[in-house]
Coordinates of C-alpha atoms and ligand atoms in Angstrom, one line a residue:
M1 CA 8.2 18.5 8.2
D2 CA 7.0 17.2 11.6
A3 CA 8.8 16.8 14.9
V4 CA 9.2 13.3 16.5
P5 CA 7.8 12.8 19.9
A6 CA 9.1 10.1 22.4
G7 CA 6.7 7.3 23.5
P8 CA 5.8 3.7 23.3
R9 CA 6.3 1.7 20.2
P10 CA 3.9 -0.4 18.0
Y11 CA 3.9 -4.2 18.0
V12 CA 6.6 -5.0 15.3
L13 CA 6.2 -8.0 13.0
L14 CA 9.2 -8.7 10.7
S15 CA 8.5 -10.5 7.5
C16 CA 11.0 -12.0 5.1
A17 CA 11.5 -14.7 2.4
T18 CA 14.9 -16.3 1.9
S19 CA 16.4 -19.0 -0.3
I20 CA 17.7 -22.2 1.4
D21 CA 21.1 -20.5 1.7
G22 CA 19.7 -17.4 3.3
Y23 CA 19.6 -14.9 0.4
I24 CA 16.7 -12.5 0.1
D25 CA 17.4 -11.6 -3.6
D26 CA 19.9 -12.4 -6.3
A27 CA 22.5 -10.2 -7.9
T28 CA 20.7 -9.6 -11.2
G29 CA 18.7 -6.5 -12.0
Q30 CA 15.5 -8.5 -11.8
R31 CA 13.4 -8.9 -8.7
L32 CA 13.8 -12.5 -7.4
L33 CA 10.5 -14.3 -6.7
L34 CA 11.0 -16.4 -3.5
S35 CA 7.4 -16.7 -2.4
N36 CA 4.5 -18.6 -4.1
A37 CA 0.9 -17.5 -4.8
D38 CA -0.5 -19.0 -1.7
D39 CA 2.2 -17.5 0.5
L40 CA 1.7 -14.1 -1.2
A41 CA -2.0 -14.4 -0.3
R42 CA -1.0 -15.1 3.3
V43 CA 1.3 -12.0 3.3
D44 CA -1.6 -10.0 2.0
A45 CA -3.7 -11.1 5.0
V46 CA -0.9 -10.3 7.4
R47 CA -0.6 -6.8 5.9
A48 CA -4.3 -6.3 6.1
G49 CA -4.1 -6.9 9.9
C50 CA -1.5 -4.2 10.4
D51 CA -1.8 -0.4 10.6
A52 CA 1.4 0.3 8.7
I53 CA 4.0 -1.4 6.5
L54 CA 7.6 -0.3 6.6
V55 CA 10.5 -1.0 4.1
G56 CA 13.9 0.6 3.8
A57 CA 14.7 3.1 1.0
G58 CA 16.9 0.4 -0.6
T59 CA 13.9 -1.8 -1.1
V60 CA 11.8 1.2 -2.5
R61 CA 14.6 1.8 -5.0
R62 CA 15.4 -1.8 -5.9
D63 CA 12.0 -3.5 -5.8
D64 CA 9.6 -0.6 -6.4
P65 CA 6.9 -2.3 -4.3
R66 CA 3.3 -1.2 -4.3
L67 CA 2.7 -2.1 -0.6
V68 CA -1.1 -2.2 -1.0
I69 CA -3.6 -4.8 0.0
R70 CA -4.3 -6.8 -3.2
S71 CA -7.4 -8.7 -2.1
E72 CA -10.6 -6.8 -2.6
R73 CA -12.2 -8.9 0.2
L74 CA -9.5 -7.9 2.7
R75 CA -9.7 -4.2 1.6
R76 CA -13.5 -4.2 2.2
A77 CA -13.1 -6.0 5.5
R78 CA -10.7 -3.2 6.6
M79 CA -13.2 -0.5 5.5
D80 CA -16.0 -2.3 7.4
R81 CA -13.8 -2.0 10.5
G82 CA -13.5 1.8 9.9
L83 CA -9.9 1.5 8.6
P84 CA -8.5 2.8 5.3
P85 CA -8.4 0.0 2.6
S86 CA -4.6 -0.3 2.9
P87 CA -2.2 0.3 5.8
V88 CA 0.0 3.4 5.9
K89 CA 3.2 3.0 4.0
V90 CA 6.4 3.9 5.8
T91 CA 10.1 4.1 4.7
L92 CA 13.4 5.2 6.3
T93 CA 16.1 7.1 4.4
G94 CA 19.4 8.7 5.3
R95 CA 20.3 10.5 2.1
G96 CA 16.8 11.1 0.7
D97 CA 17.1 10.6 -3.0
L98 CA 13.8 8.8 -3.4
D99 CA 12.1 8.8 -6.8
P100 CA 8.7 10.5 -6.5
S101 CA 7.4 8.3 -9.3
A102 CA 8.1 5.1 -7.3
R103 CA 5.0 3.0 -6.8
F104 CA 5.5 3.5 -3.0
F105 CA 4.4 7.1 -3.7
T106 CA 2.0 6.7 -6.6
V107 CA 0.0 3.5 -6.1
G108 CA -3.0 3.4 -3.8
D109 CA -4.5 6.0 -1.5
A110 CA -2.7 5.1 1.7
D111 CA -0.9 7.7 3.8
R112 CA 2.9 7.7 3.3
I113 CA 5.4 8.6 5.9
V114 CA 9.1 9.0 5.2
Y115 CA 11.4 9.1 8.2
C116 CA 14.5 11.0 7.1
A117 CA 17.8 11.8 8.7
S118 CA 18.0 15.5 9.6
P119 CA 20.5 16.7 6.9
A120 CA 18.3 15.4 4.1
V121 CA 14.9 16.6 5.4
A122 CA 14.7 19.9 3.5
K123 CA 15.6 18.3 0.1
T124 CA 13.4 15.3 0.6
S125 CA 10.4 17.4 1.7
E126 CA 10.7 19.4 -1.5
V127 CA 11.0 16.4 -3.8
L128 CA 8.1 14.5 -2.1
D129 CA 5.8 17.5 -1.6
G130 CA 2.2 16.4 -1.6
L131 CA 3.2 12.7 -1.9
A132 CA 4.3 11.9 1.6
T133 CA 4.8 13.3 5.1
V134 CA 8.5 13.7 5.7
V135 CA 9.5 13.4 9.3
D136 CA 12.8 14.5 10.8
A137 CA 14.0 11.4 12.6
G138 CA 17.3 12.7 13.9
D139 CA 21.0 12.5 12.9
P140 CA 21.7 9.7 12.7
L141 CA 18.2 8.5 12.1
D142 CA 17.0 6.4 15.1
P143 CA 14.5 3.7 14.2
A144 CA 13.2 3.7 17.8
R145 CA 12.3 7.4 17.3
A146 CA 10.5 6.5 14.1
L147 CA 8.5 3.8 16.0
A148 CA 7.6 6.2 18.8
D149 CA 6.3 8.7 16.2
L150 CA 4.3 5.9 14.5
A151 CA 2.7 5.0 17.8
G152 CA 1.8 8.7 18.3
R153 CA 0.0 8.6 14.9
G154 CA -2.1 5.6 16.0
V155 CA 0.0 2.8 14.5
D156 CA -0.4 -0.1 17.0
R157 CA 0.8 -2.9 14.7
L158 CA 3.6 -2.5 12.2
M159 CA 4.8 -5.0 9.6
V160 CA 8.5 -4.5 8.6
E161 CA 9.1 -6.1 5.2
G162 CA 12.9 -5.5 4.8
G163 CA 15.3 -5.2 3.3
G164 CA 18.3 -6.7 5.1
S165 CA 19.7 -3.4 6.5
V166 CA 16.3 -2.6 8.1
H167 CA 15.7 -6.1 9.4
A168 CA 19.2 -6.2 11.0
Q169 CA 18.6 -2.9 12.7
F170 CA 15.3 -3.8 14.2
L171 CA 16.6 -7.2 15.3
T172 CA 19.8 -5.9 16.9
A173 CA 18.1 -3.0 18.6
G174 CA 15.5 -5.4 20.2
L175 CA 12.7 -3.6 18.3
A176 CA 11.0 -6.7 17.0
D177 CA 8.2 -8.8 18.6
E178 CA 7.7 -11.5 15.9
L179 CA 9.4 -12.8 12.8
H180 CA 7.8 -14.5 9.9
L181 CA 10.5 -16.3 7.9
V182 CA 9.7 -18.0 4.6
V183 CA 12.2 -20.4 3.1
A184 CA 12.0 -21.0 -0.7
P185 CA 13.1 -24.3 -2.0
F186 CA 16.2 -23.2 -3.9
F187 CA 19.7 -21.8 -3.5
V188 CA 21.1 -18.5 -4.8
G189 CA 24.7 -19.3 -4.1
D190 CA 26.1 -15.9 -5.1
P191 CA 28.0 -13.8 -2.5
R192 CA 27.1 -10.6 -4.4
A193 CA 23.4 -11.1 -3.5
P194 CA 22.0 -9.7 -0.2
R195 CA 21.4 -12.0 2.7
F196 CA 18.5 -11.8 5.2
V197 CA 20.5 -9.7 7.6
R198 CA 24.0 -8.2 7.8
D199 CA 26.3 -9.0 10.7
G200 CA 25.6 -7.6 14.1
P201 CA 25.0 -8.3 17.8
F202 CA 21.7 -10.2 17.6
P203 CA 19.9 -10.8 20.9
W204 CA 19.3 -14.4 19.8
H205 CA 22.4 -16.6 19.7
P206 CA 23.5 -20.1 20.8
G207 CA 23.1 -19.1 24.4
R208 CA 19.7 -17.5 23.9
R209 CA 17.5 -19.3 21.4
A210 CA 14.4 -17.7 19.8
R211 CA 11.1 -19.5 20.3
V212 CA 9.4 -21.1 17.3
V213 CA 5.6 -20.7 17.6
E214 CA 4.6 -22.1 14.3
A215 CA 6.1 -24.0 11.3
R216 CA 3.8 -24.4 8.3
Q217 CA 4.3 -25.8 4.8
I218 CA 2.6 -23.5 2.2
G219 CA 2.9 -25.3 -1.1
D220 CA 6.7 -25.5 -1.9
V221 CA 7.8 -23.0 0.8
V222 CA 8.0 -23.2 4.6
L223 CA 6.9 -20.5 7.0
V224 CA 8.5 -20.4 10.4
R225 CA 7.1 -17.9 12.9
Y226 CA 9.3 -16.9 15.8
A227 CA 8.3 -15.1 19.0
L228 CA 10.9 -12.5 19.7
S229 CA 9.4 -10.8 22.7
E230 CA 6.9 -11.4 25.4
R231 CA 4.5 -9.2 23.5
C232 CA 4.0 -11.9 20.9
P233 CA 0.7 -13.5 21.9
D234 CA 2.1 -17.0 21.3
A235 CA 5.2 -16.5 23.3
Ligands
NAP1 N1 13.1 -11.4 0.3 C1 12.4 -10.5 1.0 O1 11.6 -10.8 1.8 C2 12.8 -9.1 0.8 C3 12.0 -8.1 1.3 C4 12.4 -6.7 1.1 C5 13.6 -6.5 0.4 N2 14.3 -7.5 -0.1 C6 15.6 -7.2 -0.8 O2 16.4 -6.5 0.1 C7 17.3 -5.7 -0.7 C8 17.4 -4.3 -0.1 O3 17.9 -4.4 1.2 P1 18.9 -3.3 1.7 O4 19.5 -3.8 3.0 O5 19.9 -2.9 0.6 O6 18.0 -2.0 1.8 P2 16.8 -1.7 2.8 O7 17.0 -2.3 4.1 O8 15.5 -1.9 2.1 O9 17.1 -0.1 2.9 C9 18.3 0.4 3.4 C10 18.2 1.9 3.3 O10 17.2 2.4 4.2 C11 17.7 3.6 4.7 N3 17.9 3.4 6.1 C12 17.6 2.3 6.8 N4 17.9 2.5 8.1 C13 18.4 3.7 8.2 C14 18.9 4.4 9.3 N5 19.0 4.0 10.6 N6 19.4 5.7 9.1 C15 19.4 6.2 7.8 N7 18.9 5.5 6.8 C16 18.4 4.3 7.0 C17 19.0 4.0 4.0 O11 18.5 4.7 2.9 P3 19.4 5.8 2.1 O12 20.2 5.0 1.1 O13 18.3 6.6 1.5 O14 20.2 6.5 3.1 C18 19.5 2.6 3.6 O15 20.4 2.6 2.6 C19 16.8 -5.7 -2.1 O16 17.6 -6.6 -2.9 C20 15.4 -6.3 -2.0 O17 15.1 -7.1 -3.1 C21 14.0 -8.8 0.1

């Protein structure tokens, strides 16, 4: 278990794919494919340009993502730059209860960091012994503290890939610099399914509109990039 220092935070890029009606998944037990092959290749390249990738514990449990760079060319390019082949994997958990056999912990050789609420640190450290660095991130867990800790570990650029609870927290706390939103060409239409974000006091509203810096068609999906802070180079 490590202590969390205070300090600056990395550049934070949020990435999400939704249906036309704003859902990020459906309500079945299966993972919903929103993206297409070309867009997944784009996401791979965005990942390769980051030092770390963060998802919430809900996404680790529900989607069992690998979170590694798929393209051998991109992996090699990172190594040529003196970087590990894939970015550090990061997750947030309040109650712990993460399966050590999840692909987050077992696929690839990237470092893994679990920011954990104080009460669950001892149990989580035991379960994930040798698989991840478990960091006490306070009670309640404060994402800003996790970001400060990542900066202290040399993470300058962080990609946050969801899910909805994590995206909502980063957005409402003003901890995001850029948003990549992909819209897939279909509806989910099921209120049991999760939406992009839950409700909250978002800093962007009718009186303060976010700035679109790019809109790009990628096959049958559309990518919209929003600048959310002055740190975004296109802002
Ligand atoms: N379409 C997309 O681009 C995309 C991308 C990723 C995920 N998804 C979807 O998103 C859904 C999952 O979203 P979700 O909102 O349920 O889960 P999530 O955002 O992935 O994770 C939420 C969990 O993270 C932990 N957590 C986050 N912030 C915390 C804090 N401040 N303090 C303590 N714990 C914190 C908690 O874990 P504990 O439960 O351990 O306390 C919480 O339950 C899935 O359906 C997945 O398919 C879609």
